[in-house]
Amino acid sequence: MEYQTYSKNLLVTESLEEYLSLKMAHIDKLSVRPTSCRVDLSRDTHHKKGEVFRVEININVPGKLLRIVESHEDVRAAIDLATDKLLRQLTNFKSKNIDSKRRLARLFKRFRRPGR
């Protein structure tokens, strides 16, 4: 899947980019066909102690926008949480699509039966 990466107050190293692409590769297995995907990585500057990293993923699928925002003290942990949440949302979206198609097919089948 192709995605655009944006960063704010954070230097995205090559290893972090590889880690992100590895995690986003799991989403390709669902065959949902997203139209666009944007990943925002940022470091919050309003915290007094420690660093808090924020990952935001916006993915457009046909008919819907899925948006995930996660924060954590470690950028890799935030990426893990966000991709896991995105995977759950995409599986729910896919199963709802399949269920609605099956429901519609059952409805047409019922009306096409002779004698009804």
mmCIF file of C-alpha atoms in Angstrom:
data_model
loop_
_atom_site.group_PDB
_atom_site.id
_atom_site.type_symbol
_atom_site.label_atom_id
_atom_site.label_comp_id
_atom_site.label_asym_id
_atom_site.label_seq_id
_atom_site.Cartn_x
_atom_site.Cartn_y
_atom_site.Cartn_z
ATOM 1 C CA MET A 1 0.000 0.000 0.000
ATOM 2 C CA GLU A 2 1.234 3.463 -0.782
ATOM 3 C CA TYR A 3 1.049 6.031 1.969
ATOM 4 C CA GLN A 4 2.378 9.505 2.612
ATOM 5 C CA THR A 5 4.380 10.205 5.742
ATOM 6 C CA TYR A 6 4.468 13.606 7.404
ATOM 7 C CA SER A 7 6.405 14.525 10.516
ATOM 8 C CA LYS A 8 6.308 17.457 12.893
ATOM 9 C CA ASN A 9 8.967 18.109 15.576
ATOM 10 C CA LEU A 10 10.388 14.662 14.836
ATOM 11 C CA LEU A 11 13.220 13.405 12.677
ATOM 12 C CA VAL A 12 12.088 10.309 10.788
ATOM 13 C CA THR A 13 15.104 8.068 10.445
ATOM 14 C CA GLU A 14 15.513 5.324 7.892
ATOM 15 C CA SER A 15 14.998 2.610 10.514
ATOM 16 C CA LEU A 16 11.768 4.256 11.695
ATOM 17 C CA GLU A 17 10.559 4.488 8.096
ATOM 18 C CA GLU A 18 11.314 0.788 7.577
ATOM 19 C CA TYR A 19 9.478 -0.089 10.789
ATOM 20 C CA LEU A 20 6.451 1.914 9.678
ATOM 21 C CA SER A 21 6.421 0.285 6.238
ATOM 22 C CA LEU A 22 6.673 -3.155 7.869
ATOM 23 C CA LYS A 23 3.652 -2.404 10.044
ATOM 24 C CA MET A 24 1.652 -0.909 7.175
ATOM 25 C CA ALA A 25 2.385 -3.996 5.059
ATOM 26 C CA HIS A 26 0.089 -6.010 7.335
ATOM 27 C CA ILE A 27 -2.809 -3.886 6.139
ATOM 28 C CA ASP A 28 -2.228 -4.917 2.508
ATOM 29 C CA LYS A 29 -3.417 -8.428 3.343
ATOM 30 C CA LEU A 30 -7.014 -7.243 3.804
ATOM 31 C CA SER A 31 -7.554 -6.268 0.141
ATOM 32 C CA VAL A 32 -9.720 -3.266 1.010
ATOM 33 C CA ARG A 33 -8.275 -1.020 -1.737
ATOM 34 C CA PRO A 34 -7.839 2.328 0.011
ATOM 35 C CA THR A 35 -7.869 5.414 -2.191
ATOM 36 C CA SER A 36 -5.364 7.345 -0.065
ATOM 37 C CA CYS A 37 -3.468 6.942 3.161
ATOM 38 C CA ARG A 38 -1.669 9.561 5.236
ATOM 39 C CA VAL A 39 0.492 8.919 8.298
ATOM 40 C CA ASP A 40 1.373 11.859 10.560
ATOM 41 C CA LEU A 41 4.145 11.403 13.104
ATOM 42 C CA SER A 42 4.719 14.131 15.652
ATOM 43 C CA ARG A 43 6.278 14.831 19.017
ATOM 44 C CA ASP A 44 4.081 16.791 21.401
ATOM 45 C CA THR A 45 5.895 19.812 22.787
ATOM 46 C CA HIS A 46 3.383 20.819 25.452
ATOM 47 C CA HIS A 47 4.512 18.153 27.937
ATOM 48 C CA LYS A 48 6.847 19.304 30.710
ATOM 49 C CA LYS A 49 8.539 15.963 31.381
ATOM 50 C CA GLY A 50 9.488 13.323 28.868
ATOM 51 C CA GLU A 51 8.499 13.040 25.274
ATOM 52 C CA VAL A 52 5.104 11.967 24.030
ATOM 53 C CA PHE A 53 4.824 10.837 20.440
ATOM 54 C CA ARG A 54 1.613 11.006 18.457
ATOM 55 C CA VAL A 55 0.695 8.906 15.430
ATOM 56 C CA GLU A 56 -2.289 9.794 13.296
ATOM 57 C CA ILE A 57 -3.400 7.620 10.388
ATOM 58 C CA ASN A 58 -6.058 8.782 7.934
ATOM 59 C CA ILE A 59 -7.118 6.245 5.361
ATOM 60 C CA ASN A 60 -9.812 6.733 2.729
ATOM 61 C CA VAL A 61 -11.679 3.603 1.721
ATOM 62 C CA PRO A 62 -14.597 3.680 -0.709
ATOM 63 C CA GLY A 63 -17.420 5.445 1.092
ATOM 64 C CA LYS A 64 -15.672 6.077 4.394
ATOM 65 C CA LEU A 65 -12.769 7.820 6.126
ATOM 66 C CA LEU A 66 -11.021 5.880 8.879
ATOM 67 C CA ARG A 67 -9.019 7.987 11.326
ATOM 68 C CA ILE A 68 -6.818 6.685 14.110
ATOM 69 C CA VAL A 69 -4.913 8.776 16.668
ATOM 70 C CA GLU A 70 -2.591 7.208 19.231
ATOM 71 C CA SER A 71 -0.102 8.670 21.696
ATOM 72 C CA HIS A 72 2.672 6.967 23.622
ATOM 73 C CA GLU A 73 6.054 7.663 25.176
ATOM 74 C CA ASP A 74 7.779 5.518 22.533
ATOM 75 C CA VAL A 75 7.234 6.247 18.856
ATOM 76 C CA ARG A 76 7.389 2.569 17.885
ATOM 77 C CA ALA A 77 4.827 1.642 20.534
ATOM 78 C CA ALA A 78 2.545 4.395 19.241
ATOM 79 C CA ILE A 79 2.904 3.000 15.712
ATOM 80 C CA ASP A 80 2.077 -0.492 17.019
ATOM 81 C CA LEU A 81 -1.058 0.725 18.787
ATOM 82 C CA ALA A 82 -2.223 2.751 15.790
ATOM 83 C CA THR A 83 -1.715 -0.023 13.238
ATOM 84 C CA ASP A 84 -3.458 -2.560 15.477
ATOM 85 C CA LYS A 85 -6.430 -0.236 15.848
ATOM 86 C CA LEU A 86 -6.453 0.418 12.088
ATOM 87 C CA LEU A 87 -6.399 -3.312 11.382
ATOM 88 C CA ARG A 88 -9.441 -3.817 13.637
ATOM 89 C CA GLN A 89 -11.344 -0.964 11.982
ATOM 90 C CA LEU A 90 -10.564 -2.261 8.492
ATOM 91 C CA THR A 91 -11.691 -5.802 9.343
ATOM 92 C CA ASN A 92 -14.936 -4.410 10.761
ATOM 93 C CA PHE A 93 -15.438 -2.298 7.635
ATOM 94 C CA LYS A 94 -14.771 -5.273 5.376
ATOM 95 C CA SER A 95 -17.086 -7.606 7.288
ATOM 96 C CA LYS A 96 -19.890 -5.015 7.262
ATOM 97 C CA ASN A 97 -19.517 -4.682 3.490
ATOM 98 C CA ILE A 98 -19.652 -8.438 2.995
ATOM 99 C CA ASP A 99 -22.634 -8.809 5.333
ATOM 100 C CA SER A 100 -24.603 -6.071 3.590
ATOM 101 C CA LYS A 101 -23.977 -7.673 0.182
ATOM 102 C CA ARG A 102 -25.100 -11.053 1.484
ATOM 103 C CA ARG A 103 -28.197 -9.522 3.082
ATOM 104 C CA LEU A 104 -29.104 -7.837 -0.197
ATOM 105 C CA ALA A 105 -28.542 -11.054 -2.144
ATOM 106 C CA ARG A 106 -30.802 -12.958 0.277
ATOM 107 C CA LEU A 107 -33.495 -10.337 -0.165
ATOM 108 C CA PHE A 108 -33.391 -10.595 -3.965
ATOM 109 C CA LYS A 109 -33.385 -14.364 -3.765
ATOM 110 C CA ARG A 110 -36.496 -14.341 -1.594
ATOM 111 C CA PHE A 111 -38.418 -12.141 -4.050
ATOM 112 C CA ARG A 112 -37.350 -14.142 -7.102
ATOM 113 C CA ARG A 113 -38.741 -17.448 -5.794
ATOM 114 C CA PRO A 114 -41.801 -18.668 -7.664
ATOM 115 C CA GLY A 115 -44.959 -18.858 -5.646
ATOM 116 C CA ARG A 116 -44.197 -15.921 -3.386
#
